[in-house]
Short mmCIF file of C-alpha atoms in Angstrom, two decimals:
data_model
loop_
_atom_site.label_atom_id
_atom_site.label_comp_id
_atom_site.label_asym_id
_atom_site.label_seq_id
_atom_site.Cartn_x
_atom_site.Cartn_y
_atom_site.Cartn_z
CA UNK A 294 75.41 124.25 69.97
CA UNK A 295 76.24 126.86 67.35
CA UNK A 296 79.78 126.96 65.97
CA UNK A 297 80.98 130.36 64.79
CA UNK A 298 84.08 131.06 62.73
CA UNK A 299 85.54 134.56 62.44
CA UNK A 300 88.05 135.85 59.91
CA UNK A 301 89.40 139.11 58.56
CA UNK A 302 91.44 140.59 61.37
CA UNK A 303 94.82 142.13 60.76
CA UNK A 304 97.22 145.01 61.28
CA UNK A 305 96.43 148.45 59.84
CA UNK A 306 97.48 152.07 60.26
CA UNK A 307 95.32 154.71 61.86
CA UNK A 308 92.53 155.63 59.46
CA UNK A 309 92.61 152.26 57.76
CA UNK A 310 89.81 149.77 57.19
CA UNK A 311 89.11 146.09 57.74
CA UNK A 312 86.20 143.74 57.17
CA UNK A 313 85.54 141.01 59.69
CA UNK A 314 83.43 138.00 58.76
CA UNK A 315 81.59 135.48 60.88
CA UNK A 316 79.97 132.33 59.59
CA UNK A 317 77.88 129.57 61.20
CA UNK A 318 78.76 126.70 58.88
CA UNK A 319 76.57 124.01 60.44
CA UNK A 320 73.48 126.11 61.14
CA UNK A 321 70.47 125.77 58.90
CA UNK A 322 69.52 128.88 56.98
CA UNK A 323 66.16 128.83 58.76
CA UNK A 324 67.84 128.86 62.17
CA UNK A 325 70.53 131.39 61.23
CA UNK A 326 68.06 134.00 60.06
CA UNK A 327 66.35 133.88 63.44
CA UNK A 328 69.52 134.58 65.42
CA UNK A 329 70.43 137.90 66.92
CA UNK A 330 74.11 138.31 66.01
CA UNK A 331 76.68 140.55 67.63
CA UNK A 332 80.28 141.69 67.57
CA UNK A 333 82.27 142.23 70.74
CA UNK A 334 85.85 143.15 71.49
CA UNK A 335 88.21 142.65 74.36
CA UNK A 336 91.66 143.79 75.37
CA UNK A 337 93.67 142.05 78.09
CA UNK A 338 92.63 143.07 81.55
CA UNK A 339 89.35 144.62 80.47
CA UNK A 340 85.80 143.38 80.19
CA UNK A 341 84.39 142.28 76.87
CA UNK A 342 82.72 145.26 75.19
CA UNK A 343 79.70 145.15 72.90
CA UNK A 344 80.42 146.77 69.54
CA UNK A 345 77.37 146.14 67.36
CA UNK A 346 74.43 143.83 66.97
CA UNK A 347 71.96 142.97 64.24
CA UNK A 348 68.58 141.32 64.57
CA UNK A 349 67.50 138.29 62.59
CA UNK A 350 64.80 138.75 59.98
CA UNK A 351 64.54 142.53 60.14
CA UNK A 352 68.22 143.39 60.32
CA UNK A 353 67.76 146.12 62.91
CA UNK A 354 71.15 147.34 64.11
CA UNK A 355 72.58 148.90 67.24
CA UNK A 356 76.08 150.23 67.87
CA UNK A 357 78.27 151.24 70.75
CA UNK A 358 78.73 155.01 70.86
CA UNK A 359 82.47 154.64 70.36
CA UNK A 360 82.02 153.09 66.89
CA UNK A 361 78.92 154.84 65.53
CA UNK A 362 79.56 156.30 62.11
CA UNK A 363 82.74 154.25 61.65
CA UNK A 364 81.66 150.60 61.89
CA UNK A 365 78.85 148.89 59.97
CA UNK A 366 77.31 145.53 60.77
CA UNK A 367 75.47 143.51 58.15
CA UNK A 368 74.39 139.95 57.43
CA UNK A 369 73.41 137.65 54.58
CA UNK A 370 71.06 135.00 55.89
CA UNK A 371 71.33 132.98 52.67
CA UNK A 372 75.06 132.53 53.34
CA UNK A 373 74.92 132.15 57.14
CA UNK A 374 77.34 135.05 57.29
CA UNK A 375 77.66 138.31 59.19
CA UNK A 376 80.17 141.09 58.62
CA UNK A 377 81.58 144.04 60.47
CA UNK A 378 83.13 146.81 58.35
CA UNK A 379 85.63 148.81 60.37
CA UNK A 380 86.52 152.21 58.93
CA UNK A 381 88.52 155.19 60.19
CA UNK A 382 90.26 152.88 62.61
CA UNK A 383 91.96 154.27 65.69
CA UNK A 384 94.62 152.73 67.96
CA UNK A 385 91.97 152.38 70.67
CA UNK A 386 90.08 149.97 68.38
CA UNK A 387 92.91 147.47 68.87
CA UNK A 388 91.41 144.33 70.43
CA UNK A 389 90.40 140.75 69.90
CA UNK A 390 87.06 140.82 68.12
CA UNK A 391 84.47 138.10 68.70
CA UNK A 392 81.21 137.32 67.01
CA UNK A 393 78.36 135.90 69.03
CA UNK A 394 74.87 134.50 68.73
CA UNK A 395 71.86 135.14 70.88
CA UNK A 396 69.17 132.50 70.37
CA UNK A 397 66.40 134.85 71.44
CA UNK A 398 65.45 138.20 69.94
CA UNK A 399 68.01 140.98 70.28
CA UNK A 400 67.91 142.81 73.57
CA UNK A 401 71.10 144.61 74.62
CA UNK A 402 74.80 144.67 73.79
CA UNK A 403 75.77 142.96 77.03
CA UNK A 404 77.95 139.92 76.52
CA UNK A 405 75.88 138.00 79.07
CA UNK A 406 72.91 138.18 76.69
CA UNK A 407 74.69 136.04 74.07
CA UNK A 408 74.86 132.28 74.06
CA UNK A 409 77.60 131.15 71.65
CA UNK A 410 80.94 132.66 70.70
CA UNK A 411 83.56 132.37 68.03
CA UNK A 412 87.26 132.01 68.69
CA UNK A 413 88.10 135.64 67.97
CA UNK A 414 90.14 137.52 65.39
CA UNK A 415 92.78 140.11 66.30
CA UNK A 416 92.60 143.69 65.07
CA UNK A 417 95.66 145.87 65.62
CA UNK A 418 95.76 149.55 64.68
CA UNK A 419 99.12 151.32 64.68
CA UNK A 420 99.41 155.07 65.15
#
């Protein structure tokens, strides 16, 4: 079991920025650095959408087309922490954002590939 805790959501205007954080407080540093980590988002009535992922030791990243050039995913394995920087936000970015862990190497941005999930943090972008 891997517990994940997200923070950093909020309400911003179009064009604004936010930083989301995700920590795994009980994971060992050795285990955390091996995890593939991802960010997903979901609005009511729609499927959960993959936003970005980052591999463990190498930090290789992958992004959904809709956020490329605007969002940046990063991690600090010494702090068991992952971030998602959201810039140039648009109203269509409004969603509940979740971080997730995949115990195996990164594969895709499908939610079914990930094993453990945080509780979510709300991002709301007003026009």
